[in-house]
Coordinates of C-alpha atoms and ligand atoms in Angstrom, one line a residue:
M39 CA 105.3 -128.5 111.2
T40 CA 103.8 -127.6 114.2
A41 CA 104.4 -129.9 117.3
K42 CA 100.6 -130.2 117.8
M43 CA 100.4 -131.5 113.9
A44 CA 103.1 -133.7 114.6
S45 CA 101.1 -135.4 117.4
K46 CA 98.5 -136.6 114.9
R47 CA 98.9 -140.4 115.2
I48 CA 96.9 -142.1 112.7
L49 CA 97.3 -146.0 111.4
L50 CA 96.0 -146.5 107.7
G51 CA 94.1 -149.4 106.9
L52 CA 94.4 -150.7 103.0
T53 CA 92.3 -153.3 101.9
G54 CA 92.0 -154.9 98.2
G55 CA 90.6 -152.7 96.0
I56 CA 91.7 -150.4 92.8
A57 CA 91.3 -147.6 94.5
A58 CA 94.6 -148.6 96.7
Y59 CA 96.4 -146.7 94.6
K60 CA 94.7 -143.5 95.6
S61 CA 96.0 -144.4 99.3
A62 CA 99.6 -143.6 98.1
Q63 CA 98.6 -139.7 97.7
L64 CA 96.7 -139.3 101.1
A65 CA 99.6 -141.0 103.0
R66 CA 101.9 -138.7 101.4
L67 CA 99.5 -135.8 101.9
L68 CA 99.0 -136.7 105.2
V69 CA 103.0 -137.2 105.8
K70 CA 103.5 -133.8 104.5
S71 CA 101.0 -131.8 107.0
G72 CA 103.0 -133.6 109.6
Y73 CA 100.4 -136.9 110.8
D74 CA 102.4 -139.7 111.9
V75 CA 101.3 -142.6 109.5
R76 CA 101.8 -146.2 110.3
V77 CA 100.3 -148.7 107.6
A78 CA 98.8 -151.7 107.6
M79 CA 97.7 -153.8 104.7
T80 CA 95.2 -156.8 104.1
E81 CA 97.2 -159.3 101.5
S82 CA 94.4 -158.5 99.0
A83 CA 95.4 -154.7 99.3
C84 CA 99.1 -156.1 98.1
R85 CA 98.1 -157.5 95.0
F86 CA 96.9 -153.7 93.9
I87 CA 99.6 -151.3 95.4
T88 CA 103.0 -152.8 97.1
P89 CA 103.8 -152.5 100.7
V90 CA 107.3 -151.1 99.9
T91 CA 105.2 -147.5 98.0
L92 CA 103.4 -147.1 101.4
Q93 CA 106.5 -147.9 103.1
A94 CA 108.7 -145.2 101.1
L95 CA 105.7 -142.6 101.5
S96 CA 104.9 -143.3 105.1
G97 CA 108.9 -143.6 106.2
Q98 CA 107.7 -146.7 108.3
T99 CA 107.2 -150.2 108.0
A100 CA 103.9 -151.0 106.2
W101 CA 103.0 -154.1 108.4
T102 CA 101.1 -156.8 106.5
D103 CA 101.8 -159.8 108.7
L104 CA 99.9 -160.6 112.2
W105 CA 102.8 -163.0 112.6
D106 CA 105.4 -160.5 111.7
A107 CA 108.0 -161.7 113.9
R108 CA 109.3 -157.9 114.3
I109 CA 106.7 -156.9 116.3
P110 CA 107.4 -156.8 120.2
D111 CA 106.3 -160.1 122.0
N112 CA 104.2 -160.7 119.0
M113 CA 101.6 -158.2 120.3
G114 CA 101.3 -156.9 116.6
H115 CA 97.3 -156.8 117.1
I116 CA 97.8 -154.6 119.8
E117 CA 100.8 -152.7 119.9
L118 CA 100.3 -151.4 116.2
S119 CA 97.0 -149.6 116.8
R120 CA 97.7 -148.6 120.8
D121 CA 99.2 -145.5 120.7
R122 CA 97.1 -144.3 117.4
E123 CA 94.6 -141.9 117.6
L124 CA 92.5 -142.7 114.4
I125 CA 92.5 -145.8 112.5
V126 CA 91.5 -145.0 108.9
V127 CA 90.6 -147.6 106.7
A128 CA 90.8 -146.5 103.0
P129 CA 89.7 -147.9 100.7
A130 CA 87.3 -150.3 103.1
S131 CA 86.0 -153.4 100.8
A132 CA 82.8 -154.5 101.6
N133 CA 84.2 -157.8 102.9
F134 CA 86.4 -155.5 105.5
M135 CA 83.1 -153.9 106.4
A136 CA 81.4 -157.1 107.1
K137 CA 84.2 -158.6 108.9
V138 CA 84.1 -155.8 111.2
V139 CA 80.6 -155.8 111.8
H140 CA 80.8 -159.4 112.7
G141 CA 84.0 -158.9 115.3
L142 CA 85.7 -161.1 112.9
A143 CA 89.7 -160.8 113.2
D144 CA 91.4 -163.1 111.1
D145 CA 94.2 -161.1 109.5
L146 CA 96.6 -158.0 110.8
L147 CA 94.2 -155.1 109.7
T148 CA 91.1 -156.5 111.2
T149 CA 92.6 -157.6 114.5
L150 CA 93.8 -154.2 115.4
C151 CA 90.6 -152.5 114.5
L152 CA 88.9 -155.2 116.5
A153 CA 91.8 -154.5 119.3
R154 CA 91.5 -151.0 119.1
D155 CA 90.5 -148.3 121.7
C156 CA 90.9 -145.2 119.2
P157 CA 87.6 -144.3 116.9
L158 CA 87.7 -146.1 113.2
M159 CA 86.8 -144.1 109.8
V160 CA 86.1 -146.1 106.5
A161 CA 86.0 -144.9 103.5
P162 CA 84.4 -147.6 101.4
A163 CA 85.4 -148.2 97.8
M164 CA 83.6 -151.1 95.5
N165 CA 81.4 -151.6 92.6
R166 CA 78.0 -150.3 92.8
Q167 CA 76.3 -153.4 92.6
M168 CA 78.4 -154.5 95.8
W169 CA 77.5 -150.9 97.4
D170 CA 73.5 -151.4 96.9
N171 CA 73.3 -154.9 98.2
P172 CA 71.1 -154.8 101.2
A173 CA 73.8 -157.0 102.8
T174 CA 76.4 -154.3 102.6
Q175 CA 73.5 -151.3 103.4
R176 CA 72.8 -153.5 106.5
N177 CA 76.9 -153.7 107.3
A178 CA 77.1 -150.1 106.9
A179 CA 73.9 -148.9 108.6
Q180 CA 75.5 -151.6 112.1
L181 CA 79.1 -149.4 111.4
R182 CA 77.1 -146.3 111.9
K183 CA 75.5 -147.6 114.6
D184 CA 78.6 -148.8 116.1
G185 CA 80.0 -145.0 115.9
V186 CA 82.3 -146.1 112.7
L187 CA 83.2 -142.6 111.2
F188 CA 82.4 -142.7 107.5
A189 CA 84.5 -140.8 104.5
G190 CA 82.2 -141.5 101.4
P191 CA 81.6 -143.2 99.5
D192 CA 80.8 -141.3 96.4
S193 CA 79.0 -141.5 93.2
G194 CA 80.8 -141.7 89.7
D195 CA 82.4 -143.2 87.0
Q196 CA 84.2 -146.4 88.6
A197 CA 87.2 -148.8 87.7
C198 CA 84.9 -151.4 86.6
G199 CA 83.3 -149.3 83.3
E200 CA 80.0 -148.9 85.6
T201 CA 79.0 -145.6 86.9
G202 CA 77.2 -145.0 90.6
M203 CA 77.5 -145.0 94.2
G204 CA 80.6 -146.7 95.7
R205 CA 83.5 -144.9 94.3
M206 CA 85.9 -144.0 97.3
L207 CA 86.5 -140.4 97.9
E208 CA 89.2 -138.4 96.6
P209 CA 92.5 -138.5 98.6
E210 CA 92.0 -134.6 99.5
E211 CA 88.6 -135.6 100.4
I212 CA 89.6 -138.1 102.9
F213 CA 92.4 -136.1 103.7
E214 CA 89.9 -133.1 104.8
E215 CA 87.6 -136.1 107.0
I216 CA 90.7 -136.6 108.7
E217 CA 91.6 -133.3 109.4
A218 CA 88.2 -132.5 110.4
F219 CA 88.3 -135.0 113.0
F220 CA 91.0 -133.9 114.5
Q221 CA 89.6 -130.3 115.5
P222 CA 88.3 -129.3 118.4
K223 CA 84.2 -128.9 117.6
V224 CA 84.1 -125.2 119.3
L225 CA 81.4 -124.1 116.6
A226 CA 79.3 -127.4 116.7
G227 CA 75.5 -126.7 116.3
R228 CA 76.5 -122.9 115.1
R229 CA 75.4 -121.3 111.4
V230 CA 78.4 -119.7 109.9
L231 CA 78.0 -117.2 106.6
V232 CA 81.2 -116.4 105.3
T233 CA 81.6 -113.5 102.6
A234 CA 85.0 -114.0 100.4
G235 CA 86.9 -113.2 97.2
P236 CA 86.6 -109.9 94.9
T237 CA 83.4 -108.7 93.3
V238 CA 83.1 -107.4 90.0
E239 CA 81.5 -104.3 88.9
P240 CA 80.2 -104.7 85.4
I241 CA 81.2 -101.6 83.1
D242 CA 79.5 -103.5 79.8
P243 CA 79.1 -107.2 79.5
V244 CA 83.1 -108.2 78.6
R245 CA 84.5 -105.9 81.3
G246 CA 84.4 -105.0 85.0
I247 CA 86.1 -103.5 87.9
T248 CA 87.6 -105.8 90.2
N249 CA 90.5 -106.3 92.6
S250 CA 93.2 -108.9 93.6
S251 CA 91.7 -110.8 96.5
S252 CA 92.1 -114.5 95.6
G253 CA 89.6 -115.4 98.0
K254 CA 92.1 -118.1 100.0
M255 CA 91.7 -116.4 103.3
G256 CA 87.8 -116.5 103.2
Y257 CA 87.7 -120.2 101.8
A258 CA 90.2 -120.9 104.7
I259 CA 87.7 -119.4 107.2
A260 CA 84.6 -121.4 105.7
R261 CA 86.7 -124.8 105.9
A262 CA 87.8 -124.0 109.5
A263 CA 84.2 -123.2 110.6
R264 CA 83.1 -126.0 109.0
Q265 CA 85.8 -128.7 110.5
A266 CA 85.0 -126.9 113.9
G267 CA 81.4 -128.4 113.6
A268 CA 79.5 -125.7 112.0
Q269 CA 77.0 -125.4 109.1
V270 CA 78.6 -123.0 106.9
T271 CA 77.5 -121.1 103.9
L272 CA 80.0 -119.2 101.6
V273 CA 79.0 -116.1 99.8
S274 CA 82.0 -116.1 97.1
G275 CA 82.9 -113.5 94.6
P276 CA 84.9 -115.0 91.3
T277 CA 87.8 -117.3 92.5
A278 CA 89.4 -120.0 91.4
L279 CA 89.4 -122.1 94.3
A280 CA 87.4 -125.5 95.1
T281 CA 84.7 -125.3 97.1
P282 CA 85.6 -126.7 100.6
A283 CA 84.5 -130.2 101.9
G284 CA 80.7 -129.7 103.2
V285 CA 80.6 -126.3 102.6
A286 CA 77.3 -124.8 100.9
R287 CA 78.7 -122.1 98.3
I288 CA 76.5 -119.5 96.7
D289 CA 78.4 -117.8 93.3
V290 CA 78.1 -114.2 93.3
Q291 CA 80.0 -111.5 90.8
S292 CA 78.9 -107.7 91.8
A293 CA 78.7 -106.4 95.2
Q294 CA 74.8 -106.0 94.9
Q295 CA 74.9 -109.5 94.1
M296 CA 76.6 -110.7 97.2
F297 CA 74.6 -108.2 99.5
D298 CA 71.2 -109.7 97.7
A299 CA 72.6 -113.3 98.7
V300 CA 73.8 -112.3 102.2
K301 CA 70.1 -110.7 103.0
K302 CA 68.9 -113.9 102.2
A303 CA 71.1 -116.1 104.2
V304 CA 71.7 -113.9 107.3
P305 CA 68.5 -115.0 109.1
A306 CA 69.7 -118.2 109.8
A307 CA 73.4 -117.2 110.6
D308 CA 74.6 -117.5 114.1
I309 CA 78.1 -115.9 113.0
F310 CA 78.6 -113.6 110.1
I311 CA 82.3 -113.4 109.1
A312 CA 83.3 -110.6 106.2
V313 CA 86.1 -111.5 104.3
A314 CA 85.3 -110.7 100.8
A315 CA 87.2 -107.4 99.7
V316 CA 83.6 -105.6 98.1
A317 CA 84.2 -103.0 95.9
D318 CA 83.2 -99.7 97.5
Y319 CA 82.3 -98.4 94.1
R320 CA 80.1 -99.6 91.1
V321 CA 79.4 -98.1 87.6
A322 CA 76.4 -96.1 87.9
S323 CA 74.9 -96.8 84.5
Q324 CA 76.3 -100.3 83.1
A325 CA 76.5 -100.1 79.1
K326 CA 73.9 -102.7 77.6
Q327 CA 76.4 -103.2 74.8
K328 CA 80.1 -104.0 74.5
I329 CA 81.6 -100.5 74.3
K330 CA 83.6 -99.8 71.3
K331 CA 86.8 -97.6 71.1
G332 CA 85.7 -95.6 68.4
D333 CA 82.4 -94.5 70.4
R334 CA 84.5 -91.9 72.7
K335 CA 87.0 -89.8 70.6
A336 CA 88.2 -88.0 73.8
G337 CA 88.9 -90.5 76.3
M338 CA 86.6 -92.0 78.8
T339 CA 85.0 -91.3 82.1
L340 CA 83.3 -93.4 84.6
E341 CA 80.6 -92.2 86.6
L342 CA 80.8 -94.5 90.1
V343 CA 78.2 -94.7 92.9
E344 CA 78.7 -96.0 96.2
N345 CA 78.0 -100.0 97.1
P346 CA 75.9 -100.9 100.1
D347 CA 77.9 -102.0 102.9
I348 CA 77.0 -105.3 103.6
L349 CA 78.7 -105.7 106.7
G350 CA 77.5 -102.2 108.0
Y351 CA 74.1 -103.6 107.2
V352 CA 74.4 -106.9 108.7
A353 CA 75.7 -104.8 112.4
K354 CA 72.9 -102.8 112.1
L355 CA 70.3 -105.5 112.1
P356 CA 67.9 -105.5 115.2
K357 CA 69.0 -108.7 116.1
P358 CA 72.5 -109.6 114.3
P359 CA 74.5 -112.3 114.6
F360 CA 78.2 -112.2 116.2
C361 CA 80.1 -110.4 113.5
V362 CA 83.5 -110.2 112.3
G363 CA 85.1 -108.2 110.0
F364 CA 88.2 -107.9 107.9
A365 CA 90.8 -104.9 106.9
A366 CA 93.3 -105.1 104.8
E367 CA 95.6 -101.8 105.4
T368 CA 98.5 -100.8 104.2
E369 CA 100.3 -98.6 107.0
K370 CA 99.1 -97.9 110.4
L371 CA 97.6 -101.5 111.3
A372 CA 96.5 -100.8 114.5
A373 CA 95.3 -97.3 114.7
H374 CA 93.0 -98.3 111.3
A375 CA 92.0 -101.5 112.6
M376 CA 90.5 -100.1 115.7
E377 CA 88.5 -97.5 114.2
K378 CA 87.3 -99.5 111.6
R379 CA 86.0 -102.0 114.4
A380 CA 84.1 -99.1 116.4
K381 CA 83.0 -97.6 113.1
K382 CA 81.5 -100.5 111.8
G383 CA 80.0 -101.2 115.4
I384 CA 81.3 -104.9 115.3
P385 CA 82.7 -107.0 118.3
L386 CA 86.1 -108.6 116.8
L387 CA 88.0 -107.7 113.4
A388 CA 90.8 -109.3 112.0
A389 CA 93.5 -106.9 110.3
N390 CA 96.3 -107.8 108.2
L391 CA 98.7 -106.0 105.9
A392 CA 97.4 -106.0 102.4
Q393 CA 101.0 -106.6 101.2
H394 CA 101.8 -109.6 103.5
A395 CA 98.3 -111.2 102.5
L396 CA 97.1 -111.0 98.8
G397 CA 97.1 -114.1 97.0
A398 CA 100.0 -115.6 99.2
D399 CA 99.3 -119.3 101.1
D400 CA 99.8 -117.5 104.4
N401 CA 99.3 -114.7 106.5
E402 CA 100.0 -112.9 109.9
I403 CA 96.9 -111.6 111.5
T404 CA 95.9 -109.3 114.4
L405 CA 92.6 -109.8 116.2
F406 CA 91.1 -106.3 117.3
D407 CA 88.0 -106.8 120.5
A408 CA 86.8 -105.1 123.2
K409 CA 90.1 -105.9 125.3
G410 CA 92.6 -104.9 122.6
E411 CA 94.9 -106.6 120.2
H412 CA 95.5 -110.5 119.8
L413 CA 98.5 -111.3 117.5
L414 CA 98.2 -114.6 115.7
G415 CA 102.0 -114.9 114.3
R416 CA 102.3 -115.6 110.9
G417 CA 101.0 -119.2 109.5
S418 CA 99.5 -121.0 106.8
K419 CA 95.7 -119.5 106.2
I420 CA 93.9 -122.3 107.6
D421 CA 95.8 -122.0 110.8
Q422 CA 95.4 -118.6 111.0
A423 CA 91.6 -119.7 110.0
R424 CA 91.5 -122.0 112.8
K425 CA 93.0 -119.6 115.5
L426 CA 90.4 -117.0 114.4
V427 CA 87.6 -119.5 115.0
A428 CA 88.8 -120.5 118.2
H429 CA 88.7 -116.7 119.1
V430 CA 85.3 -116.5 118.0
A431 CA 84.1 -119.4 119.8
A432 CA 85.5 -118.1 123.1
M433 CA 84.2 -115.0 122.8
L434 CA 80.4 -116.6 121.8
P435 CA 77.7 -116.0 124.5
R436 CA 77.3 -119.3 125.9
G437 CA 74.2 -121.7 125.2
K438 CA 73.2 -119.1 122.1
R439 CA 72.6 -121.2 119.5
Ligands
CTP739 N1 82.6 -105.0 103.7 C1 81.4 -105.0 103.2 N2 80.8 -104.8 101.9 C2 81.4 -103.4 101.4 C3 82.5 -103.3 101.8 C4 83.4 -103.7 102.8 O1 80.8 -106.1 103.7 N3 80.8 -102.6 100.5 C5 83.1 -105.8 104.5 C6 84.6 -106.3 104.1 O2 84.3 -107.7 103.5 C7 85.3 -106.5 105.5 C8 84.9 -105.0 105.9 O3 83.7 -104.7 105.5 O4 85.1 -107.1 106.2 C9 86.1 -103.9 105.3 O5 85.7 -102.6 106.1 P1 86.0 -101.4 104.9 O6 85.7 -100.2 106.3 O7 85.1 -101.2 104.0 O8 87.1 -101.4 104.7 P2 88.2 -100.7 103.4 O9 87.2 -100.8 102.2 O10 89.0 -101.2 103.2 O11 88.0 -99.3 103.7 P3 88.9 -98.2 103.8 O12 88.9 -97.9 102.1 O13 88.5 -96.9 104.4 O14 90.2 -98.8 104.1

């Protein structure tokens, strides 16, 4: 846990709704990531989940009563949110939203919201008809006008058995919105294109040549860029990873398909970050039918031809986006990286030792630019991705949008 992370101070508010059980998981995710989580619950929230659960998960008292004698000077309505950087209300009921719109403060949580001097984020959760009701729609529009941030809602199956809009986002999705809130918006207004994962070069309909790239680093970069305010497109080879929230993903298999997708998307990109482990070669002629063992008596030889160099192509465009390349080396990191950066003609290259990074959740990247090398230190891939994004943002020509 970094000192910076520990300083993220949140007030997590719960109102009455069946989705309150998901807020236990949200509290857990936040605490695990170093957030200081103070909890306030309405009386109705306590009917769905007990303060004891939230207290155990947050490691702090879960406050429920405006008149709690333990609150210093009985100023709970001010004190409990005064040092917070964000109030997140999840689940936010229709009733709670209506109260906030009108400045009502008849319990601890609504009073804290009225007396706050930090932003408020709500994760609505209600039956689809309650959400669609013109009163709720008016209230949601007014809250947006007042600067309240929205995480969701989503549409789908509801606890009442109906299907529609009003479902609370999953805890991981709300967590992602909170994480994004805390990131400096250094890429606001920029459009970022990222390639990630391995490619698969088919031999026949059921076999292919691939590599062991997990895609984790590229996905972390797409996520960090989006959290930094960019509009992000991710061209991905086959991976087992979930699409980062708010990122447009295009799935491909082969290097040629990745090249075609990049060619199509690159005119709308200000920044191109090539993280994919693209196969340098593909099979010259792909068998139409599955190759049978018996077809080849004396072994088998595959003829390979070179794949297009996607990053090389983009970097040589007449008006290229800001290009970032990746290099996974097994030795002589600095020498290979500097040579690769010069050969590709790109402003920035991120390099790591393959044995430290492949499939792992953390990494140790070194950046190489015209000024030399910059060590990012060892850290989680999302941490490294955020540092890379900050470095890219600092290198961009100002005002170029
Ligand atoms: N790259 C690409 N298209 C390819 C090959 C690589 O866009 N056909 C990109 C990768 O996404 C990465 C960088 O280029 O950003 C890697 O550069 P490259 O010189 O191709 O690396 P290696 O293939 O690792 O080179 P070498 O085998 O010489 O180490």
